[in-house]
Amino acid sequence: MARAISTRRKLTFTAIGWLVGFVIFFPILWTVITSFKTEGEAIASPPHFLFFDWTLDSYAEVQSRSNYLKHVMNSVIISFGSTFIALLIAIPAAWAMAFSPTKRTKDILMWMLSTKMLPPVGVLVPIYLLYRDWGLLDTRLGLVIVLTMINLPIIVWMLYTYFKEIPGEILEASRMDGASLAKEIIYVLTPMAVPGIASTLLLNIILAWNEAFWTLNLTAANAAPLTAFIASYSSPEGLFWAKLSAASTLAIAPILILGWFSQRQLVRGLTFGAVK
Amino acid sequence: MATLQTRSAARLMMSPAVLLLFAWMIVPLAMTLYFSFLRYNLLMPGMEEWAGTLNYHYFLTDPAFGTALLNTLLLVGGVLLITLAGGTLLALLLDQPFFGQGIVRLLVIAPFFVMPTVSALVWKNMLMHPVYGIFAWIARSLGLQPVDWLNNLPLFSVTMIVAWQWLPFATLILLTALQSLDEEQKEAAEMDGAGPISRFVYIVLPHLARAMTVVVLIETIFLLSVFAEILVTTNGGPGNESTNITYLVYAQALLQFDVGGASAGGIVAVILANLVAIFLIRLIGKNLEA
């Protein structure tokens, strides 16, 4: 039952809400604004908030100086590639766990969750040495493999919670009608599972895009995705804030938009279905 | 009803995921364990020899370890405290009807989607810079002395940056839980004369307990491994003031090329993470049953 809410109360919360939202969002807003400044404007004190000559120079310079697009492509290939491969491995597994569960299914799921709790530094040294010996350091393939493996548990869990909601009777009915296992998956399960698969895909692309342990440790100039490329702006010599801002704005804008669309899946995916 | 045929098919479909994850977990972990008992430095190839527990001895008695352990606990604890308290307040705020609620919600969750290197560098330069940063400007405008955040308060600064990134996560989960609270329960309590504070303490807070447990569990797992934020802002310094366990192991492995020592550190990190994980999984298990 909706209660009558006084206008004054609503206006008060509007003011507080927007103020808080502005403060939390400010670092991002400030990055976007700074990306349209010259380097001189960027460090002006007191800061110029809106009244300055807006320019796209920083964006042009980021590209011409460092082949920015190559790093964008690396990010795209690594995040999309690892997510797709992990999905291909995870869909059959999650299907099996959701529709023919055994006594051990729960244990396997918990074990998968536990692999996620393994701190990456626990395996940093061997992975680094193996990659060095196999020539996988600073390659896109190497990162696709690592990110596939670290996101696989989350993907299995998410898919499992989505598949669990599909009534098993429908699958049994199709089985009674003589559908083979392959047909069952392609024609019956997939259409019903597509929304869940899509949300899983979305969330994991976001996670892979922003992953910043393995991308920083296993790449150099060649395969560096945006996380690693932007880290190179941490060098102390010179203040290149406008260029840093331009590179950052482009790196976070697409994923921010995807993220805004996926906020509900985010809760579900990152809590392993514990909060819906 | 699973038939024999579907059961074996199920096993077949599960095996790639299980085997791959198993290999991914067990092979490198076994190698780390093995290396941790070797004297093995990349700068001296071919000189590997059995070292027994010497690496552990060095790692655990190194004063840097104590500092890093304390820093890790302070970082995880600080971020948990800020995100739980802040997240609860934000969730309560976003649960109120007001104009533009949907947009404010988007603004509040935005930091979660910013890649760690970007948020760390933006905070380090444009907000926390002692001369040109926004914080310095605010301090000067108020007639105060600007603070050199990352040099004088390195761990606190890193905590702030990481908390900013994780605040949206806590908010979203607590908000989701809040919205599943039965409205009639609150109304009944209100009619019985419960004020806003006692309604919060006796109805809302117990309802949020499970969601808070989930937030603590998941954030802890991720926060134990904070790395990029430290790498691009302070490099663990000054000295070891903002070095956590993850960063310490990284430095030993890829900056000092001490494979044996870093492996021992890695195993210590795994044990610490497991202590937390077991404790937290029990906690969440209890909560799930309730």
Coordinates of C-alpha atoms in Angstrom, one line a residue:
Chain A
M1 CA 0.0 0.0 0.0
A2 CA 1.5 3.3 -1.1
R3 CA 1.5 5.9 1.6
A4 CA 0.9 9.6 0.9
I5 CA 4.2 11.3 0.9
S6 CA 4.4 15.0 1.6
T7 CA 5.8 17.1 -1.1
R8 CA 8.2 18.8 1.3
R9 CA 9.7 15.4 2.3
K10 CA 10.1 14.5 -1.3
L11 CA 11.8 17.7 -2.1
T12 CA 14.2 17.3 0.8
F13 CA 15.2 13.9 -0.4
T14 CA 15.5 15.1 -3.9
A15 CA 18.1 17.7 -2.8
I16 CA 20.0 15.3 -0.6
G17 CA 19.9 12.5 -3.2
W18 CA 21.2 14.7 -6.0
L19 CA 23.9 16.2 -3.8
V20 CA 25.2 12.8 -2.8
G21 CA 24.9 11.4 -6.3
F22 CA 26.9 14.4 -7.6
V23 CA 29.7 14.0 -5.0
I24 CA 30.1 10.2 -5.7
F25 CA 30.0 10.7 -9.4
F26 CA 32.3 13.8 -9.3
P27 CA 35.6 12.0 -10.0
I28 CA 34.2 10.6 -13.2
L29 CA 32.5 13.8 -14.3
W30 CA 35.8 15.7 -13.6
T31 CA 37.7 13.2 -15.8
V32 CA 35.3 13.7 -18.6
I33 CA 35.5 17.5 -18.3
T34 CA 39.3 17.5 -18.0
S35 CA 39.6 15.4 -21.2
F36 CA 38.3 18.4 -23.1
K37 CA 40.9 20.8 -21.8
T38 CA 44.5 21.7 -22.8
E39 CA 47.2 20.5 -20.5
G40 CA 47.6 24.0 -19.2
E41 CA 43.9 24.4 -18.4
A42 CA 43.9 20.9 -16.8
I43 CA 46.2 22.1 -14.0
A44 CA 44.8 25.6 -13.7
S45 CA 44.4 26.7 -10.1
P46 CA 41.7 27.5 -9.1
P47 CA 40.2 24.9 -11.4
H48 CA 38.1 25.9 -14.3
F49 CA 34.9 24.0 -14.1
L50 CA 32.9 24.8 -17.2
F51 CA 34.2 28.0 -18.7
F52 CA 37.2 27.2 -20.7
D53 CA 37.9 26.6 -24.4
W54 CA 36.6 23.1 -25.0
T55 CA 38.9 21.2 -27.3
L56 CA 39.3 17.7 -28.7
D57 CA 43.1 18.0 -28.9
S58 CA 43.8 15.6 -26.1
Y59 CA 41.9 12.8 -27.8
A60 CA 43.8 13.3 -31.1
E61 CA 47.1 13.4 -29.3
V62 CA 46.4 10.2 -27.3
Q63 CA 45.8 8.3 -30.5
S64 CA 48.7 9.8 -32.5
R65 CA 51.3 9.4 -29.6
S66 CA 50.5 5.9 -28.5
N67 CA 48.4 4.0 -31.0
Y68 CA 45.5 4.0 -28.6
L69 CA 43.3 2.0 -30.9
K70 CA 45.6 -1.0 -30.7
H71 CA 45.0 -1.1 -26.9
V72 CA 41.3 -0.7 -27.4
M73 CA 41.4 -3.7 -29.8
N74 CA 43.4 -5.7 -27.2
S75 CA 40.8 -5.0 -24.6
V76 CA 37.9 -6.0 -26.9
I77 CA 39.6 -9.2 -28.0
I78 CA 40.6 -10.2 -24.5
S79 CA 37.4 -9.4 -22.7
F80 CA 35.0 -10.7 -25.4
G81 CA 37.2 -13.7 -26.4
S82 CA 37.6 -14.9 -22.8
T83 CA 33.9 -14.5 -22.0
F84 CA 32.8 -16.4 -25.1
I85 CA 35.2 -19.3 -24.5
A86 CA 34.2 -19.5 -20.9
L87 CA 30.5 -19.5 -21.9
L88 CA 31.1 -22.4 -24.3
I89 CA 32.7 -24.4 -21.5
A90 CA 30.2 -23.3 -18.8
I91 CA 26.9 -23.8 -20.6
P92 CA 27.0 -27.6 -20.7
A93 CA 28.4 -27.8 -17.2
A94 CA 25.7 -25.5 -15.7
W95 CA 23.0 -27.4 -17.7
A96 CA 24.1 -30.7 -16.3
M97 CA 24.2 -29.4 -12.8
A98 CA 20.8 -27.7 -13.0
F99 CA 18.9 -30.6 -14.7
S100 CA 20.6 -33.8 -13.6
P101 CA 21.9 -32.9 -10.2
T102 CA 23.7 -35.6 -8.2
K103 CA 24.6 -35.7 -4.6
R104 CA 27.9 -34.1 -5.5
T105 CA 26.6 -31.2 -7.5
K106 CA 26.5 -28.8 -4.5
D107 CA 30.0 -29.8 -3.5
I108 CA 31.3 -29.2 -7.1
L109 CA 29.6 -25.7 -7.1
M110 CA 31.1 -24.9 -3.7
W111 CA 34.5 -26.1 -4.9
M112 CA 34.2 -23.9 -8.0
L113 CA 33.4 -20.9 -5.7
S114 CA 36.5 -21.7 -3.6
T115 CA 38.8 -21.5 -6.7
K116 CA 37.6 -17.9 -7.0
M117 CA 39.0 -17.3 -3.4
L118 CA 42.4 -18.4 -4.4
P119 CA 44.5 -15.2 -4.3
P120 CA 46.1 -14.6 -7.7
V121 CA 49.5 -14.1 -6.1
G122 CA 49.4 -17.8 -5.0
V123 CA 49.8 -18.8 -8.7
L124 CA 51.6 -15.7 -10.1
V125 CA 55.1 -17.2 -10.1
P126 CA 54.4 -20.4 -11.9
I127 CA 52.0 -18.8 -14.4
Y128 CA 54.6 -16.2 -15.2
L129 CA 57.3 -18.7 -15.6
L130 CA 55.2 -21.1 -17.7
Y131 CA 54.1 -18.2 -19.9
R132 CA 57.7 -17.1 -20.3
D133 CA 58.7 -20.6 -21.4
W134 CA 55.7 -21.1 -23.8
G135 CA 56.1 -17.6 -25.3
L136 CA 52.7 -16.5 -24.0
L137 CA 53.9 -13.4 -22.2
D138 CA 52.6 -10.2 -23.6
T139 CA 50.2 -12.1 -26.0
R140 CA 46.5 -11.7 -26.4
L141 CA 46.1 -15.5 -26.3
G142 CA 47.8 -15.7 -23.0
L143 CA 45.5 -13.2 -21.4
V144 CA 42.4 -14.8 -23.0
I145 CA 43.4 -18.1 -21.3
V146 CA 43.9 -16.6 -17.9
L147 CA 40.7 -14.5 -18.0
T148 CA 38.7 -17.5 -19.2
M149 CA 39.9 -19.5 -16.3
I150 CA 39.4 -16.9 -13.6
N151 CA 35.9 -16.0 -14.8
L152 CA 34.7 -19.6 -15.4
P153 CA 33.5 -20.2 -11.8
I154 CA 31.4 -17.0 -11.8
I155 CA 29.9 -17.9 -15.2
V156 CA 29.0 -21.4 -14.1
W157 CA 27.4 -20.1 -11.0
M158 CA 25.4 -17.4 -12.7
L159 CA 24.2 -19.8 -15.5
Y160 CA 23.4 -22.4 -12.9
T161 CA 21.1 -20.0 -11.0
Y162 CA 19.4 -19.0 -14.2
F163 CA 19.0 -22.5 -15.5
K164 CA 17.6 -23.6 -12.1
E165 CA 14.6 -21.4 -12.8
I166 CA 13.7 -23.1 -16.0
P167 CA 11.1 -25.8 -15.1
G168 CA 12.5 -29.2 -15.7
E169 CA 9.2 -30.6 -16.8
I170 CA 9.5 -28.8 -20.1
L171 CA 12.7 -30.5 -20.9
E172 CA 11.3 -33.9 -19.9
A173 CA 8.3 -33.3 -22.2
S174 CA 10.6 -32.7 -25.1
R175 CA 12.6 -35.8 -24.2
M176 CA 9.4 -37.8 -24.2
D177 CA 8.6 -36.5 -27.6
G178 CA 11.8 -38.0 -28.8
A179 CA 14.1 -35.0 -29.0
S180 CA 17.7 -35.9 -28.8
L181 CA 20.0 -34.3 -26.3
A182 CA 21.5 -32.0 -28.9
K183 CA 18.0 -30.9 -30.1
E184 CA 16.9 -30.5 -26.5
I185 CA 19.7 -28.0 -25.9
I186 CA 19.5 -26.1 -29.2
Y187 CA 15.7 -25.8 -29.6
V188 CA 14.3 -26.0 -26.0
L189 CA 16.9 -24.9 -23.5
T190 CA 18.7 -22.2 -25.4
P191 CA 15.7 -20.0 -26.2
M192 CA 14.6 -20.1 -22.6
A193 CA 18.0 -19.6 -21.3
V194 CA 19.0 -16.7 -23.6
P195 CA 18.1 -13.9 -21.2
G196 CA 20.2 -15.5 -18.5
I197 CA 23.1 -16.2 -20.9
A198 CA 23.0 -12.6 -22.1
S199 CA 23.2 -11.2 -18.6
T200 CA 26.1 -13.5 -17.8
L201 CA 27.8 -12.4 -20.9
L202 CA 27.4 -8.8 -20.1
L203 CA 28.6 -9.0 -16.6
N204 CA 31.7 -11.0 -17.5
I205 CA 32.7 -8.7 -20.3
I206 CA 32.6 -5.9 -17.7
L207 CA 34.7 -7.9 -15.3
A208 CA 37.2 -9.0 -17.9
W209 CA 37.5 -5.4 -19.3
N210 CA 38.4 -4.1 -15.9
E211 CA 40.6 -6.9 -14.7
A212 CA 43.8 -5.4 -13.5
F213 CA 46.1 -8.0 -11.9
W214 CA 46.9 -10.4 -14.7
T215 CA 46.7 -7.7 -17.4
L216 CA 49.3 -5.7 -15.6
N217 CA 51.6 -8.5 -14.8
L218 CA 51.5 -10.5 -18.0
T219 CA 51.6 -7.8 -20.7
A220 CA 54.1 -5.2 -21.9
A221 CA 53.8 -3.0 -25.0
N222 CA 52.1 -5.5 -27.4
A223 CA 49.1 -7.1 -25.8
A224 CA 48.5 -4.4 -23.2
P225 CA 44.7 -3.8 -22.9
L226 CA 43.5 -0.4 -21.7
T227 CA 44.0 -1.2 -18.0
A228 CA 47.7 -1.7 -18.5
F229 CA 48.0 1.1 -21.1
I230 CA 46.5 3.6 -18.7
A231 CA 48.7 2.4 -15.9
S232 CA 51.6 3.7 -18.0
Y233 CA 50.4 7.3 -17.2
S234 CA 51.5 6.8 -13.6
S235 CA 55.1 7.7 -14.5
P236 CA 56.0 10.8 -12.4
E237 CA 57.6 12.9 -15.2
G238 CA 55.3 15.6 -16.5
L239 CA 51.7 16.2 -15.8
F240 CA 49.6 14.9 -18.7
W241 CA 46.2 15.1 -17.0
A242 CA 44.2 16.1 -20.1
K243 CA 45.6 13.1 -22.1
L244 CA 45.2 10.8 -19.1
S245 CA 41.6 12.0 -18.9
A246 CA 40.9 11.6 -22.6
A247 CA 42.3 8.0 -22.6
S248 CA 40.4 7.2 -19.4
T249 CA 37.1 8.6 -20.7
L250 CA 37.2 6.5 -23.8
A251 CA 38.2 3.4 -21.7
I252 CA 35.4 3.7 -19.2
A253 CA 32.5 5.1 -21.3
P254 CA 31.5 2.0 -23.2
I255 CA 31.7 -0.2 -20.1
L256 CA 29.9 2.3 -17.9
I257 CA 27.0 2.2 -20.3
L258 CA 27.0 -1.6 -20.4
G259 CA 27.2 -1.6 -16.6
W260 CA 24.2 0.7 -16.3
F261 CA 22.2 -1.7 -18.3
S262 CA 23.3 -4.7 -16.2
Q263 CA 22.9 -3.4 -12.7
R264 CA 20.4 -6.1 -11.7
Q265 CA 22.5 -8.9 -13.1
L266 CA 25.5 -7.5 -11.3
V267 CA 23.9 -8.2 -7.9
R268 CA 23.0 -11.6 -8.9
G269 CA 26.2 -12.6 -10.6
L270 CA 28.6 -11.2 -8.0
T271 CA 26.7 -12.7 -5.1
F272 CA 26.6 -16.1 -6.7
G273 CA 22.8 -16.0 -6.6
A274 CA 22.7 -15.4 -2.8
V275 CA 20.9 -12.1 -3.3
K276 CA 18.4 -11.6 -6.1
Chain B
M1 CA 14.0 -38.0 -13.3
A2 CA 17.5 -38.6 -14.5
T3 CA 18.1 -41.7 -16.5
L4 CA 21.4 -43.6 -16.6
Q5 CA 22.0 -42.2 -20.1
T6 CA 21.4 -38.6 -19.1
R7 CA 23.5 -39.0 -16.0
S8 CA 26.5 -40.1 -18.0
A9 CA 25.8 -37.3 -20.5
A10 CA 25.7 -34.9 -17.6
R11 CA 29.0 -36.1 -16.4
L12 CA 30.5 -35.7 -19.8
M13 CA 29.2 -32.1 -20.1
M14 CA 30.5 -31.1 -16.7
S15 CA 34.0 -32.6 -17.2
P16 CA 35.6 -29.9 -19.4
A17 CA 34.7 -27.1 -16.9
V18 CA 35.7 -29.3 -13.9
L19 CA 38.9 -30.6 -15.4
L20 CA 40.1 -27.2 -16.6
L21 CA 39.4 -25.5 -13.3
F22 CA 41.0 -28.4 -11.5
A23 CA 44.1 -28.2 -13.7
W24 CA 44.2 -24.4 -13.4
M25 CA 44.0 -24.6 -9.6
I26 CA 46.1 -27.6 -8.8
V27 CA 49.0 -27.4 -11.3
P28 CA 50.2 -23.9 -10.6
L29 CA 49.5 -24.2 -6.9
A30 CA 51.6 -27.4 -6.7
M31 CA 54.4 -25.6 -8.6
T32 CA 54.2 -22.7 -6.2
L33 CA 54.5 -25.1 -3.3
Y34 CA 57.5 -26.8 -4.9
F35 CA 59.3 -23.5 -5.7
S36 CA 58.7 -22.3 -2.2
F37 CA 61.1 -25.0 -0.9
L38 CA 63.8 -24.0 -3.5
R39 CA 66.5 -21.4 -3.5
Y40 CA 65.6 -20.1 -6.9
N41 CA 66.4 -16.7 -8.3
L42 CA 65.8 -15.7 -12.0
L43 CA 69.0 -13.7 -11.9
M44 CA 71.0 -16.8 -11.1
P45 CA 69.7 -19.5 -13.5
G46 CA 70.8 -23.1 -13.0
M47 CA 71.6 -22.5 -9.4
E48 CA 68.4 -23.9 -8.0
E49 CA 68.8 -26.0 -4.9
W50 CA 66.7 -27.4 -2.1
A51 CA 66.3 -24.9 0.6
G52 CA 63.9 -26.6 3.0
T53 CA 61.8 -24.1 4.9
L54 CA 64.3 -21.3 4.6
N55 CA 62.2 -19.2 2.3
Y56 CA 59.3 -19.3 4.7
H57 CA 61.7 -18.4 7.5
Y58 CA 62.9 -15.4 5.6
F59 CA 59.5 -14.3 4.4
L60 CA 57.8 -14.6 7.8
T61 CA 60.6 -12.9 9.8
D62 CA 61.0 -10.1 7.3
P63 CA 59.7 -7.0 9.0
A64 CA 58.0 -6.1 5.7
F65 CA 55.7 -9.1 6.2
G66 CA 54.4 -7.9 9.5
T67 CA 53.8 -4.4 8.0
A68 CA 52.2 -5.9 4.9
L69 CA 49.9 -8.1 7.0
L70 CA 48.8 -5.2 9.1
N71 CA 48.3 -3.0 6.0
T72 CA 46.2 -5.8 4.4
L73 CA 44.0 -6.0 7.5
L74 CA 43.6 -2.3 7.8
L75 CA 42.8 -1.9 4.1
V76 CA 40.2 -4.7 4.0
G77 CA 38.7 -3.6 7.4
G78 CA 38.7 0.1 6.5
V79 CA 37.0 -0.5 3.1
L80 CA 34.5 -2.9 4.6
L81 CA 33.6 -0.4 7.3
I82 CA 33.2 2.5 4.9
T83 CA 31.2 0.5 2.3
L84 CA 28.9 -1.2 4.8
A85 CA 28.1 2.0 6.7
G86 CA 28.0 4.2 3.5
G87 CA 26.2 1.5 1.5
T88 CA 23.4 1.2 4.2
L89 CA 22.9 5.0 4.2
L90 CA 22.9 5.2 0.5
A91 CA 20.5 2.3 0.1
L92 CA 18.1 3.9 2.6
L93 CA 18.4 7.1 0.7
L94 CA 17.8 5.5 -2.7
D95 CA 14.8 3.6 -1.2
Q96 CA 13.0 6.9 -0.6
P97 CA 10.9 8.3 -3.4
F98 CA 12.3 11.5 -4.9
F99 CA 12.6 13.3 -8.2
G100 CA 15.2 11.8 -10.6
Q101 CA 15.8 8.7 -8.3
G102 CA 16.7 6.5 -11.3
I103 CA 19.4 8.9 -12.5
V104 CA 20.9 9.4 -9.0
R105 CA 21.0 5.6 -8.7
L106 CA 23.0 5.4 -12.0
L107 CA 25.4 8.1 -10.7
V108 CA 25.9 6.3 -7.4
I109 CA 26.7 2.9 -9.0
A110 CA 29.0 4.3 -11.7
P111 CA 32.3 4.0 -9.8
F112 CA 32.1 0.2 -9.8
F113 CA 32.5 0.1 -13.6
V114 CA 35.6 2.3 -13.7
M115 CA 38.7 0.2 -14.2
P116 CA 41.0 0.2 -11.2
T117 CA 43.9 1.8 -12.9
V118 CA 41.7 4.7 -14.1
S119 CA 40.1 5.4 -10.7
A120 CA 43.5 5.2 -9.0
L121 CA 45.2 7.6 -11.4
V122 CA 42.3 10.0 -11.4
W123 CA 42.2 10.1 -7.6
K124 CA 46.0 10.3 -7.4
N125 CA 46.4 13.2 -9.8
M126 CA 43.2 15.2 -10.2
L127 CA 41.8 14.9 -6.7
M128 CA 44.7 14.2 -4.3
H129 CA 47.6 16.1 -5.9
P130 CA 49.0 18.4 -3.2
V131 CA 49.3 21.4 -5.5
Y132 CA 46.8 21.1 -8.4
G133 CA 44.3 18.6 -7.0
I134 CA 40.7 19.5 -6.2
F135 CA 41.2 18.5 -2.5
A136 CA 44.1 20.9 -2.3
W137 CA 42.0 23.7 -3.9
I138 CA 39.2 23.0 -1.4
A139 CA 41.6 23.1 1.5
R140 CA 43.2 26.4 0.3
S141 CA 39.7 27.9 -0.2
L142 CA 38.9 27.1 3.4
G143 CA 42.2 28.6 4.5
L144 CA 43.7 25.2 5.4
Q145 CA 47.0 23.7 4.5
P146 CA 46.7 21.2 1.6
V147 CA 47.5 17.6 2.5
D148 CA 50.0 15.6 0.5
W149 CA 47.7 12.6 0.6
L150 CA 49.7 9.8 -1.0
N151 CA 53.0 10.7 0.7
N152 CA 51.7 11.5 4.2
L153 CA 48.7 9.2 4.4
P154 CA 49.4 6.5 1.8
L155 CA 47.4 3.7 3.2
F156 CA 44.4 5.9 4.1
S157 CA 44.4 7.3 0.6
V158 CA 44.5 3.9 -1.0
T159 CA 41.6 2.9 1.3
M160 CA 39.6 5.9 0.2
I161 CA 40.1 5.1 -3.5
V162 CA 39.2 1.4 -3.1
A163 CA 36.2 2.3 -0.9
W164 CA 35.0 4.6 -3.6
Q165 CA 35.1 1.7 -6.0
W166 CA 33.3 -0.7 -3.8
L167 CA 30.7 1.6 -2.3
P168 CA 28.3 1.0 -5.3
F169 CA 28.5 -2.8 -4.9
A170 CA 27.5 -2.6 -1.2
T171 CA 24.8 -0.1 -2.0
L172 CA 23.3 -2.1 -4.8
I173 CA 23.2 -5.3 -2.8
L174 CA 21.8 -3.7 0.3
L175 CA 19.2 -1.8 -1.8
T176 CA 18.1 -5.0 -3.5
A177 CA 17.7 -6.6 0.0
L178 CA 15.9 -3.5 1.3
Q179 CA 13.4 -3.6 -1.5
S180 CA 12.5 -7.2 -0.7
L181 CA 11.4 -6.1 2.8
D182 CA 7.7 -6.6 3.4
E183 CA 6.2 -3.1 3.4
E184 CA 3.3 -4.2 5.7
Q185 CA 5.7 -5.2 8.4
K186 CA 7.0 -1.7 8.6
E187 CA 3.6 -0.2 8.5
A188 CA 2.4 -2.5 11.3
A189 CA 5.3 -1.4 13.4
E190 CA 4.6 2.2 12.6
M191 CA 1.0 1.8 13.7
D192 CA 2.2 0.2 16.9
G193 CA 4.1 3.4 17.5
A194 CA 7.6 2.4 16.6
G195 CA 9.7 5.4 15.6
P196 CA 12.0 5.5 12.6
I197 CA 15.1 4.5 14.6
S198 CA 13.6 1.5 16.3
R199 CA 12.0 0.4 13.1
F200 CA 15.4 0.5 11.5
V201 CA 17.1 -1.3 14.4
Y202 CA 14.5 -4.0 14.9
I203 CA 13.1 -4.6 11.4
V204 CA 15.3 -3.2 8.7
L205 CA 18.7 -4.1 10.1
P206 CA 17.9 -7.8 10.9
H207 CA 16.5 -8.1 7.4
L208 CA 19.7 -6.7 5.9
A209 CA 21.9 -9.1 7.9
R210 CA 22.2 -11.7 5.2
A211 CA 22.9 -9.2 2.5
M212 CA 25.6 -7.6 4.7
T213 CA 27.2 -11.0 5.2
V214 CA 27.3 -11.5 1.5
V215 CA 28.9 -8.1 1.0
V216 CA 31.5 -8.9 3.6
L217 CA 32.3 -12.2 2.1
I218 CA 32.6 -11.1 -1.5
E219 CA 34.4 -7.8 -0.8
T220 CA 36.9 -9.6 1.4
I221 CA 37.8 -12.0 -1.3
F222 CA 38.5 -9.2 -3.7
L223 CA 40.0 -6.8 -1.3
L224 CA 42.7 -9.3 -0.1
S225 CA 44.0 -9.0 -3.6
V226 CA 44.0 -5.3 -4.1
F227 CA 46.9 -4.6 -6.5
A228 CA 46.5 -2.1 -9.3
E229 CA 45.4 0.7 -7.0
I230 CA 48.7 0.4 -5.1
L231 CA 50.9 -0.2 -8.1
V232 CA 49.8 3.0 -9.9
T233 CA 49.6 5.3 -6.9
T234 CA 52.3 4.6 -4.3
N235 CA 54.2 1.5 -5.5
G236 CA 53.7 0.3 -2.0
G237 CA 55.5 3.2 -0.5
P238 CA 56.8 5.4 1.0
G239 CA 58.9 2.6 2.4
N240 CA 56.4 -0.2 3.0
E241 CA 53.6 2.0 4.3
S242 CA 51.1 1.0 1.7
T243 CA 52.4 -2.5 0.8
N244 CA 49.8 -5.3 1.2
I245 CA 50.6 -9.0 1.0
T246 CA 49.6 -9.2 -2.6
Y247 CA 52.0 -6.3 -3.5
L248 CA 54.8 -7.7 -1.4
V249 CA 54.7 -11.0 -3.2
Y250 CA 54.5 -9.3 -6.6
A251 CA 57.6 -7.2 -5.7
Q252 CA 59.5 -10.2 -4.5
A253 CA 58.7 -12.1 -7.7
L254 CA 58.8 -9.6 -10.5
L255 CA 61.0 -6.9 -9.1
Q256 CA 63.5 -8.9 -7.2
F257 CA 63.2 -12.1 -9.3
D258 CA 63.2 -14.2 -6.1
V259 CA 61.1 -17.1 -7.2
G260 CA 61.6 -19.1 -4.0
G261 CA 60.8 -16.3 -1.7
A262 CA 57.8 -15.1 -3.7
S263 CA 56.4 -18.6 -3.8
A264 CA 56.6 -18.9 -0.1
G265 CA 54.8 -15.6 0.2
G266 CA 52.2 -16.8 -2.3
I267 CA 51.5 -19.9 -0.2
V268 CA 51.2 -17.7 2.9
A269 CA 48.7 -15.5 1.0
V270 CA 46.7 -18.6 0.0
I271 CA 46.6 -19.8 3.6
L272 CA 45.5 -16.4 4.9
A273 CA 42.8 -16.2 2.2
N274 CA 41.6 -19.7 3.1
L275 CA 41.4 -18.8 6.8
V276 CA 39.1 -15.9 5.9
A277 CA 37.2 -17.9 3.3
I278 CA 36.4 -20.9 5.6
F279 CA 35.3 -18.5 8.3
L280 CA 33.1 -16.5 5.9
I281 CA 31.6 -19.5 4.1
R282 CA 30.5 -20.9 7.5
L283 CA 29.0 -17.5 8.4
I284 CA 27.2 -17.4 5.1
G285 CA 26.1 -21.0 5.4
K286 CA 24.5 -20.3 8.8
N287 CA 22.9 -17.2 7.3
L288 CA 21.5 -19.2 4.4
E289 CA 19.9 -21.7 6.6
A290 CA 18.3 -19.1 8.8

